[in-house]
mmCIF file of N, CA, C and O in Angstrom:
data_model
loop_
_atom_site.group_PDB
_atom_site.id
_atom_site.type_symbol
_atom_site.label_atom_id
_atom_site.label_comp_id
_atom_site.label_asym_id
_atom_site.label_seq_id
_atom_site.Cartn_x
_atom_site.Cartn_y
_atom_site.Cartn_z
ATOM 1 N N MET A 1 -0.078 27.393 -1.854
ATOM 2 C CA MET A 1 -0.211 26.165 -1.096
ATOM 3 C C MET A 1 1.072 25.964 -0.291
ATOM 4 O O MET A 1 2.171 26.094 -0.811
ATOM 5 N N ALA A 2 0.926 25.602 0.965
ATOM 6 C CA ALA A 2 2.069 25.377 1.849
ATOM 7 C C ALA A 2 2.653 23.985 1.620
ATOM 8 O O ALA A 2 1.937 23.046 1.274
ATOM 9 N N TYR A 3 3.951 23.879 1.848
ATOM 10 C CA TYR A 3 4.638 22.606 1.726
ATOM 11 C C TYR A 3 4.203 21.678 2.855
ATOM 12 O O TYR A 3 4.100 22.087 4.006
ATOM 13 N N ALA A 4 3.945 20.437 2.537
ATOM 14 C CA ALA A 4 3.641 19.412 3.539
ATOM 15 C C ALA A 4 4.703 18.323 3.437
ATOM 16 O O ALA A 4 4.913 17.749 2.362
ATOM 17 N N ALA A 5 5.378 18.069 4.514
ATOM 18 C CA ALA A 5 6.438 17.058 4.531
ATOM 19 C C ALA A 5 5.841 15.660 4.326
ATOM 20 O O ALA A 5 4.696 15.414 4.696
ATOM 21 N N PRO A 6 6.610 14.746 3.749
ATOM 22 C CA PRO A 6 6.119 13.376 3.580
ATOM 23 C C PRO A 6 5.793 12.730 4.927
ATOM 24 O O PRO A 6 6.439 13.010 5.932
ATOM 25 N N VAL A 7 4.818 11.851 4.925
ATOM 26 C CA VAL A 7 4.447 11.131 6.143
ATOM 27 C C VAL A 7 5.498 10.081 6.471
ATOM 28 O O VAL A 7 5.824 9.827 7.618
ATOM 29 N N MET A 8 6.066 9.469 5.436
ATOM 30 C CA MET A 8 7.116 8.472 5.623
ATOM 31 C C MET A 8 7.970 8.381 4.374
ATOM 32 O O MET A 8 7.583 8.861 3.313
ATOM 33 N N ALA A 9 9.132 7.767 4.530
ATOM 34 C CA ALA A 9 10.038 7.503 3.408
ATOM 35 C C ALA A 9 10.735 6.177 3.697
ATOM 36 O O ALA A 9 10.838 5.770 4.851
ATOM 37 N N TYR A 10 11.167 5.504 2.652
ATOM 38 C CA TYR A 10 11.927 4.278 2.868
ATOM 39 C C TYR A 10 13.141 4.258 1.965
ATOM 40 O O TYR A 10 13.241 5.008 1.000
ATOM 41 N N GLN A 11 14.113 3.395 2.320
ATOM 42 C CA GLN A 11 15.373 3.326 1.589
ATOM 43 C C GLN A 11 15.163 2.750 0.195
ATOM 44 O O GLN A 11 14.251 1.966 -0.044
ATOM 45 N N ARG A 12 16.033 3.105 -0.709
ATOM 46 C CA ARG A 12 15.936 2.658 -2.108
ATOM 47 C C ARG A 12 15.960 1.143 -2.254
ATOM 48 O O ARG A 12 15.438 0.603 -3.213
ATOM 49 N N LYS A 13 16.545 0.440 -1.301
ATOM 50 C CA LYS A 13 16.572 -1.026 -1.419
ATOM 51 C C LYS A 13 15.166 -1.628 -1.360
ATOM 52 O O LYS A 13 14.958 -2.759 -1.762
ATOM 53 N N TYR A 14 14.183 -0.870 -0.854
ATOM 54 C CA TYR A 14 12.799 -1.339 -0.797
ATOM 55 C C TYR A 14 11.982 -0.925 -2.012
ATOM 56 O O TYR A 14 10.892 -1.412 -2.213
ATOM 57 N N GLY A 15 12.501 -0.012 -2.811
ATOM 58 C CA GLY A 15 11.801 0.458 -3.997
ATOM 59 C C GLY A 15 12.003 1.943 -4.200
ATOM 60 O O GLY A 15 12.720 2.594 -3.446
ATOM 61 N N ASN A 16 11.357 2.475 -5.249
ATOM 62 C CA ASN A 16 11.551 3.901 -5.537
ATOM 63 C C ASN A 16 10.357 4.550 -6.220
ATOM 64 O O ASN A 16 10.480 5.634 -6.772
ATOM 65 N N SER A 17 9.206 3.908 -6.193
ATOM 66 C CA SER A 17 8.049 4.483 -6.881
ATOM 67 C C SER A 17 6.755 4.056 -6.181
ATOM 68 O O SER A 17 6.169 3.036 -6.507
ATOM 69 N N ILE A 18 6.316 4.854 -5.223
ATOM 70 C CA ILE A 18 5.113 4.501 -4.468
ATOM 71 C C ILE A 18 3.869 4.709 -5.315
ATOM 72 O O ILE A 18 3.689 5.744 -5.932
ATOM 73 N N THR A 19 3.037 3.668 -5.349
ATOM 74 C CA THR A 19 1.717 3.775 -5.957
ATOM 75 C C THR A 19 0.731 4.027 -4.826
ATOM 76 O O THR A 19 0.708 3.289 -3.855
ATOM 77 N N GLY A 20 -0.047 5.074 -4.953
ATOM 78 C CA GLY A 20 -1.013 5.402 -3.904
ATOM 79 C C GLY A 20 -1.922 4.233 -3.601
ATOM 80 O O GLY A 20 -2.226 3.424 -4.468
ATOM 81 N N GLY A 21 -2.349 4.146 -2.389
ATOM 82 C CA GLY A 21 -3.173 3.028 -1.968
ATOM 83 C C GLY A 21 -4.496 3.497 -1.392
ATOM 84 O O GLY A 21 -5.098 4.435 -1.893
ATOM 85 N N PHE A 22 -4.909 2.865 -0.301
ATOM 86 C CA PHE A 22 -6.194 3.185 0.305
ATOM 87 C C PHE A 22 -6.196 2.714 1.751
ATOM 88 O O PHE A 22 -5.360 1.913 2.164
ATOM 89 N N VAL A 23 -7.141 3.194 2.516
ATOM 90 C CA VAL A 23 -7.346 2.743 3.889
ATOM 91 C C VAL A 23 -8.307 1.565 3.843
ATOM 92 O O VAL A 23 -9.401 1.662 3.290
ATOM 93 N N TYR A 24 -7.884 0.442 4.427
ATOM 94 C CA TYR A 24 -8.698 -0.766 4.400
ATOM 95 C C TYR A 24 -9.897 -0.626 5.332
ATOM 96 O O TYR A 24 -9.758 -0.277 6.494
ATOM 97 N N ARG A 25 -11.076 -0.919 4.790
ATOM 98 C CA ARG A 25 -12.296 -0.866 5.587
ATOM 99 C C ARG A 25 -13.150 -2.132 5.392
ATOM 100 O O ARG A 25 -14.320 -2.142 5.707
ATOM 101 N N GLY A 26 -12.515 -3.189 4.889
ATOM 102 C CA GLY A 26 -13.227 -4.438 4.646
ATOM 103 C C GLY A 26 -13.532 -5.191 5.928
ATOM 104 O O GLY A 26 -13.098 -4.822 7.016
ATOM 105 N N ARG A 27 -14.262 -6.285 5.775
ATOM 106 C CA ARG A 27 -14.664 -7.089 6.927
ATOM 107 C C ARG A 27 -13.868 -8.388 7.059
ATOM 108 O O ARG A 27 -13.822 -8.981 8.121
ATOM 109 N N LYS A 28 -13.252 -8.857 5.978
ATOM 110 C CA LYS A 28 -12.584 -10.162 6.012
ATOM 111 C C LYS A 28 -11.259 -10.150 6.777
ATOM 112 O O LYS A 28 -10.839 -11.190 7.260
ATOM 113 N N GLN A 29 -10.591 -9.038 6.841
ATOM 114 C CA GLN A 29 -9.305 -8.932 7.529
ATOM 115 C C GLN A 29 -9.380 -7.846 8.592
ATOM 116 O O GLN A 29 -8.858 -6.746 8.413
ATOM 117 N N PRO A 30 -10.014 -8.109 9.725
ATOM 118 C CA PRO A 30 -10.202 -7.066 10.736
ATOM 119 C C PRO A 30 -8.904 -6.471 11.266
ATOM 120 O O PRO A 30 -8.876 -5.330 11.702
ATOM 121 N N SER A 31 -7.792 -7.222 11.217
ATOM 122 C CA SER A 31 -6.520 -6.684 11.707
ATOM 123 C C SER A 31 -5.997 -5.553 10.820
ATOM 124 O O SER A 31 -5.139 -4.784 11.246
ATOM 125 N N PHE A 32 -6.510 -5.438 9.596
ATOM 126 C CA PHE A 32 -6.099 -4.367 8.685
ATOM 127 C C PHE A 32 -7.038 -3.159 8.721
ATOM 128 O O PHE A 32 -6.788 -2.167 8.056
ATOM 129 N N LYS A 33 -8.116 -3.228 9.481
ATOM 130 C CA LYS A 33 -9.095 -2.149 9.501
ATOM 131 C C LYS A 33 -8.431 -0.826 9.896
ATOM 132 O O LYS A 33 -7.763 -0.731 10.911
ATOM 133 N N GLY A 34 -8.584 0.204 9.054
ATOM 134 C CA GLY A 34 -8.008 1.519 9.312
ATOM 135 C C GLY A 34 -6.555 1.648 8.912
ATOM 136 O O GLY A 34 -5.946 2.695 9.123
ATOM 137 N N VAL A 35 -5.971 0.605 8.322
ATOM 138 C CA VAL A 35 -4.563 0.614 7.912
ATOM 139 C C VAL A 35 -4.465 1.060 6.454
ATOM 140 O O VAL A 35 -5.255 0.644 5.615
ATOM 141 N N TYR A 36 -3.486 1.913 6.151
ATOM 142 C CA TYR A 36 -3.257 2.381 4.784
ATOM 143 C C TYR A 36 -2.388 1.358 4.061
ATOM 144 O O TYR A 36 -1.297 1.016 4.529
ATOM 145 N N ILE A 37 -2.854 0.848 2.938
ATOM 146 C CA ILE A 37 -2.136 -0.155 2.151
ATOM 147 C C ILE A 37 -1.693 0.477 0.836
ATOM 148 O O ILE A 37 -2.485 1.132 0.166
ATOM 149 N N PHE A 38 -0.412 0.291 0.490
ATOM 150 C CA PHE A 38 0.141 0.867 -0.736
ATOM 151 C C PHE A 38 1.223 -0.057 -1.261
ATOM 152 O O PHE A 38 1.598 -1.025 -0.605
ATOM 153 N N ASP A 39 1.718 0.237 -2.455
ATOM 154 C CA ASP A 39 2.789 -0.593 -2.990
ATOM 155 C C ASP A 39 3.855 0.255 -3.662
ATOM 156 O O ASP A 39 3.677 1.443 -3.907
ATOM 157 N N ASP A 40 4.963 -0.405 -3.944
ATOM 158 C CA ASP A 40 6.032 0.203 -4.727
ATOM 159 C C ASP A 40 5.981 -0.420 -6.121
ATOM 160 O O ASP A 40 6.096 -1.647 -6.259
ATOM 161 N N TYR A 41 5.782 0.413 -7.120
ATOM 162 C CA TYR A 41 5.600 -0.051 -8.497
ATOM 163 C C TYR A 41 6.792 -0.877 -8.991
ATOM 164 O O TYR A 41 6.609 -1.930 -9.603
ATOM 165 N N ASN A 42 8.013 -0.413 -8.737
ATOM 166 C CA ASN A 42 9.190 -1.079 -9.298
ATOM 167 C C ASN A 42 9.595 -2.351 -8.554
ATOM 168 O O ASN A 42 9.967 -3.334 -9.176
ATOM 169 N N SER A 43 9.526 -2.344 -7.238
ATOM 170 C CA SER A 43 9.953 -3.525 -6.484
ATOM 171 C C SER A 43 8.841 -4.564 -6.331
ATOM 172 O O SER A 43 9.105 -5.688 -5.905
ATOM 173 N N LYS A 44 7.591 -4.167 -6.638
ATOM 174 C CA LYS A 44 6.422 -5.046 -6.538
ATOM 175 C C LYS A 44 6.139 -5.473 -5.099
ATOM 176 O O LYS A 44 5.541 -6.499 -4.849
ATOM 177 N N ARG A 45 6.555 -4.655 -4.140
ATOM 178 C CA ARG A 45 6.311 -4.925 -2.727
ATOM 179 C C ARG A 45 5.053 -4.193 -2.278
ATOM 180 O O ARG A 45 4.819 -3.065 -2.682
ATOM 181 N N ILE A 46 4.271 -4.838 -1.408
ATOM 182 C CA ILE A 46 3.088 -4.211 -0.831
ATOM 183 C C ILE A 46 3.391 -3.918 0.637
ATOM 184 O O ILE A 46 3.940 -4.763 1.350
ATOM 185 N N PHE A 47 3.047 -2.711 1.063
ATOM 186 C CA PHE A 47 3.313 -2.256 2.421
ATOM 187 C C PHE A 47 2.015 -1.834 3.094
ATOM 188 O O PHE A 47 1.015 -1.578 2.432
ATOM 189 N N ASP A 48 2.084 -1.721 4.411
ATOM 190 C CA ASP A 48 0.993 -1.068 5.131
ATOM 191 C C ASP A 48 1.566 -0.083 6.138
ATOM 192 O O ASP A 48 2.707 -0.219 6.577
ATOM 193 N N MET A 49 0.792 0.940 6.433
ATOM 194 C CA MET A 49 1.140 1.941 7.442
ATOM 195 C C MET A 49 0.014 1.982 8.453
ATOM 196 O O MET A 49 -1.153 2.113 8.079
ATOM 197 N N SER A 50 0.374 1.857 9.731
ATOM 198 C CA SER A 50 -0.623 1.890 10.796
ATOM 199 C C SER A 50 -0.501 3.196 11.574
ATOM 200 O O SER A 50 0.596 3.548 11.998
ATOM 201 N N PRO A 51 -1.616 3.868 11.790
ATOM 202 C CA PRO A 51 -1.572 5.104 12.565
ATOM 203 C C PRO A 51 -1.725 4.846 14.063
ATOM 204 O O PRO A 51 -2.230 3.813 14.488
ATOM 205 N N ASP A 52 -1.272 5.810 14.829
ATOM 206 C CA ASP A 52 -1.515 5.846 16.269
ATOM 207 C C ASP A 52 -1.931 7.277 16.571
ATOM 208 O O ASP A 52 -1.093 8.145 16.768
ATOM 209 N N GLY A 53 -3.221 7.521 16.482
ATOM 210 C CA GLY A 53 -3.706 8.897 16.587
ATOM 211 C C GLY A 53 -3.278 9.669 15.352
ATOM 212 O O GLY A 53 -3.527 9.243 14.233
ATOM 213 N N ASN A 54 -2.571 10.769 15.532
ATOM 214 C CA ASN A 54 -2.088 11.584 14.414
ATOM 215 C C ASN A 54 -0.659 11.252 14.023
ATOM 216 O O ASN A 54 -0.065 11.942 13.210
ATOM 217 N N LYS A 55 -0.092 10.207 14.584
ATOM 218 C CA LYS A 55 1.296 9.835 14.301
ATOM 219 C C LYS A 55 1.351 8.479 13.612
ATOM 220 O O LYS A 55 0.478 7.639 13.781
ATOM 221 N N LEU A 56 2.417 8.287 12.858
ATOM 222 C CA LEU A 56 2.653 7.015 12.186
ATOM 223 C C LEU A 56 3.223 6.029 13.193
ATOM 224 O O LEU A 56 4.208 6.312 13.868
ATOM 225 N N LYS A 57 2.595 4.882 13.323
ATOM 226 C CA LYS A 57 3.035 3.879 14.289
ATOM 227 C C LYS A 57 4.010 2.889 13.660
ATOM 228 O O LYS A 57 5.102 2.708 14.144
ATOM 229 N N THR A 58 3.591 2.238 12.569
ATOM 230 C CA THR A 58 4.449 1.235 11.934
ATOM 231 C C THR A 58 4.297 1.272 10.417
ATOM 232 O O THR A 58 3.256 1.652 9.893
ATOM 233 N N VAL A 59 5.351 0.849 9.739
ATOM 234 C CA VAL A 59 5.328 0.584 8.302
ATOM 235 C C VAL A 59 5.931 -0.799 8.147
ATOM 236 O O VAL A 59 6.988 -1.082 8.701
ATOM 237 N N ARG A 60 5.249 -1.675 7.428
ATOM 238 C CA ARG A 60 5.788 -3.019 7.240
ATOM 239 C C ARG A 60 5.450 -3.532 5.850
ATOM 240 O O ARG A 60 4.436 -3.159 5.273
ATOM 241 N N GLN A 61 6.321 -4.390 5.346
ATOM 242 C CA GLN A 61 6.053 -5.053 4.076
ATOM 243 C C GLN A 61 5.120 -6.219 4.370
ATOM 244 O O GLN A 61 5.384 -7.029 5.253
ATOM 245 N N ILE A 62 4.024 -6.300 3.619
ATOM 246 C CA ILE A 62 3.057 -7.375 3.848
ATOM 247 C C ILE A 62 2.974 -8.353 2.678
ATOM 248 O O ILE A 62 2.226 -9.321 2.744
ATOM 249 N N GLY A 63 3.733 -8.107 1.618
ATOM 250 C CA GLY A 63 3.706 -9.044 0.508
ATOM 251 C C GLY A 63 4.447 -8.540 -0.710
ATOM 252 O O GLY A 63 4.985 -7.435 -0.723
ATOM 253 N N ARG A 64 4.472 -9.390 -1.716
ATOM 254 C CA ARG A 64 5.015 -9.055 -3.041
ATOM 255 C C ARG A 64 4.037 -9.597 -4.061
ATOM 256 O O ARG A 64 3.324 -10.569 -3.811
ATOM 257 N N VAL A 65 4.019 -8.960 -5.226
ATOM 258 C CA VAL A 65 3.134 -9.390 -6.301
ATOM 259 C C VAL A 65 3.962 -9.719 -7.535
ATOM 260 O O VAL A 65 5.060 -9.203 -7.708
ATOM 261 N N PRO A 66 3.469 -10.596 -8.416
ATOM 262 C CA PRO A 66 4.240 -10.965 -9.604
ATOM 263 C C PRO A 66 4.288 -9.874 -10.666
ATOM 264 O O PRO A 66 5.214 -9.831 -11.467
ATOM 265 N N GLN A 67 3.266 -8.988 -10.691
ATOM 266 C CA GLN A 67 3.222 -7.916 -11.683
ATOM 267 C C GLN A 67 3.211 -6.567 -10.985
ATOM 268 O O GLN A 67 2.758 -6.452 -9.853
ATOM 269 N N ARG A 68 3.682 -5.555 -11.695
ATOM 270 C CA ARG A 68 3.624 -4.200 -11.150
ATOM 271 C C ARG A 68 2.167 -3.749 -11.052
ATOM 272 O O ARG A 68 1.365 -4.047 -11.929
ATOM 273 N N ILE A 69 1.858 -3.024 -9.998
ATOM 274 C CA ILE A 69 0.499 -2.525 -9.788
ATOM 275 C C ILE A 69 0.429 -1.056 -10.174
ATOM 276 O O ILE A 69 1.206 -0.245 -9.679
ATOM 277 N N ASN A 70 -0.500 -0.739 -11.073
ATOM 278 C CA ASN A 70 -0.707 0.656 -11.480
ATOM 279 C C ASN A 70 -1.598 1.404 -10.511
ATOM 280 O O ASN A 70 -1.492 2.608 -10.342
ATOM 281 N N SER A 71 -2.541 0.693 -9.909
ATOM 282 C CA SER A 71 -3.533 1.344 -9.073
ATOM 283 C C SER A 71 -4.197 0.305 -8.179
ATOM 284 O O SER A 71 -4.090 -0.890 -8.414
ATOM 285 N N PHE A 72 -4.890 0.794 -7.164
ATOM 286 C CA PHE A 72 -5.697 -0.058 -6.302
ATOM 287 C C PHE A 72 -7.155 0.339 -6.472
ATOM 288 O O PHE A 72 -7.476 1.466 -6.803
ATOM 289 N N SER A 73 -8.019 -0.600 -6.179
ATOM 290 C CA SER A 73 -9.448 -0.334 -6.192
ATOM 291 C C SER A 73 -10.058 -1.170 -5.082
ATOM 292 O O SER A 73 -9.390 -2.008 -4.482
ATOM 293 N N ARG A 74 -11.330 -0.934 -4.801
ATOM 294 C CA ARG A 74 -12.056 -1.740 -3.825
ATOM 295 C C ARG A 74 -13.348 -2.216 -4.445
ATOM 296 O O ARG A 74 -13.974 -1.510 -5.231
ATOM 297 N N ASP A 75 -13.752 -3.418 -4.050
ATOM 298 C CA ASP A 75 -15.038 -3.914 -4.528
ATOM 299 C C ASP A 75 -16.148 -3.446 -3.583
ATOM 300 O O ASP A 75 -15.897 -2.705 -2.628
ATOM 301 N N ALA A 76 -17.364 -3.891 -3.820
ATOM 302 C CA ALA A 76 -18.522 -3.438 -3.031
ATOM 303 C C ALA A 76 -18.411 -3.823 -1.559
ATOM 304 O O ALA A 76 -19.004 -3.169 -0.699
ATOM 305 N N ASP A 77 -17.626 -4.859 -1.242
ATOM 306 C CA ASP A 77 -17.442 -5.284 0.144
ATOM 307 C C ASP A 77 -16.220 -4.642 0.802
ATOM 308 O O ASP A 77 -15.861 -5.006 1.915
ATOM 309 N N GLY A 78 -15.549 -3.722 0.101
ATOM 310 C CA GLY A 78 -14.389 -3.046 0.662
ATOM 311 C C GLY A 78 -13.086 -3.805 0.518
ATOM 312 O O GLY A 78 -12.061 -3.404 1.046
ATOM 313 N N ARG A 79 -13.103 -4.909 -0.228
ATOM 314 C CA ARG A 79 -11.881 -5.685 -0.421
ATOM 315 C C ARG A 79 -10.994 -5.043 -1.480
ATOM 316 O O ARG A 79 -11.470 -4.490 -2.455
ATOM 317 N N ARG A 80 -9.689 -5.197 -1.297
ATOM 318 C CA ARG A 80 -8.708 -4.623 -2.214
ATOM 319 C C ARG A 80 -8.710 -5.353 -3.543
ATOM 320 O O ARG A 80 -8.798 -6.570 -3.603
ATOM 321 N N ARG A 81 -8.601 -4.604 -4.601
ATOM 322 C CA ARG A 81 -8.409 -5.149 -5.945
ATOM 323 C C ARG A 81 -7.201 -4.444 -6.553
ATOM 324 O O ARG A 81 -7.153 -3.224 -6.611
ATOM 325 N N ASP A 82 -6.207 -5.228 -6.966
ATOM 326 C CA ASP A 82 -5.014 -4.668 -7.588
ATOM 327 C C ASP A 82 -5.235 -4.550 -9.076
ATOM 328 O O ASP A 82 -5.776 -5.457 -9.700
ATOM 329 N N LEU A 83 -4.818 -3.436 -9.634
ATOM 330 C CA LEU A 83 -4.938 -3.226 -11.078
ATOM 331 C C LEU A 83 -3.530 -3.264 -11.664
ATOM 332 O O LEU A 83 -2.788 -2.296 -11.572
ATOM 333 N N PRO A 84 -3.136 -4.408 -12.254
ATOM 334 C CA PRO A 84 -1.763 -4.545 -12.750
ATOM 335 C C PRO A 84 -1.537 -3.753 -14.022
ATOM 336 O O PRO A 84 -2.446 -3.451 -14.768
ATOM 337 N N GLY A 85 -0.252 -3.432 -14.226
ATOM 338 C CA GLY A 85 0.153 -2.781 -15.474
ATOM 339 C C GLY A 85 0.410 -3.831 -16.531
ATOM 340 O O GLY A 85 0.811 -4.939 -16.230
ATOM 341 N N TRP A 86 0.174 -3.500 -17.752
ATOM 342 C CA TRP A 86 0.376 -4.452 -18.861
ATOM 343 C C TRP A 86 1.448 -3.944 -19.782
ATOM 344 O O TRP A 86 1.337 -4.006 -20.989
ATOM 345 N N PHE A 87 2.556 -3.435 -19.234
ATOM 346 C CA PHE A 87 3.638 -2.868 -20.057
ATOM 347 C C PHE A 87 4.638 -3.918 -20.428
ATOM 348 O O PHE A 87 4.971 -4.752 -19.673
#
């Protein structure tokens, strides 16, 4: 398998443990349609990445959560569901 470089990286002040996310395809937040949403487990920050064709356009912090997130899920309508850790 060939090495694939990371799509993005951020400084340690923003966190150090990315939890994989998903591409938003819901109907309630049309401005997020096609945007990849992920979080940092340790800092509890939620980010999004917006594409521009095959290139990364923007990365921005869109929120913080009170508990660490272990995983993301989607409901039947495509809405995000956070699965918190209970450690």
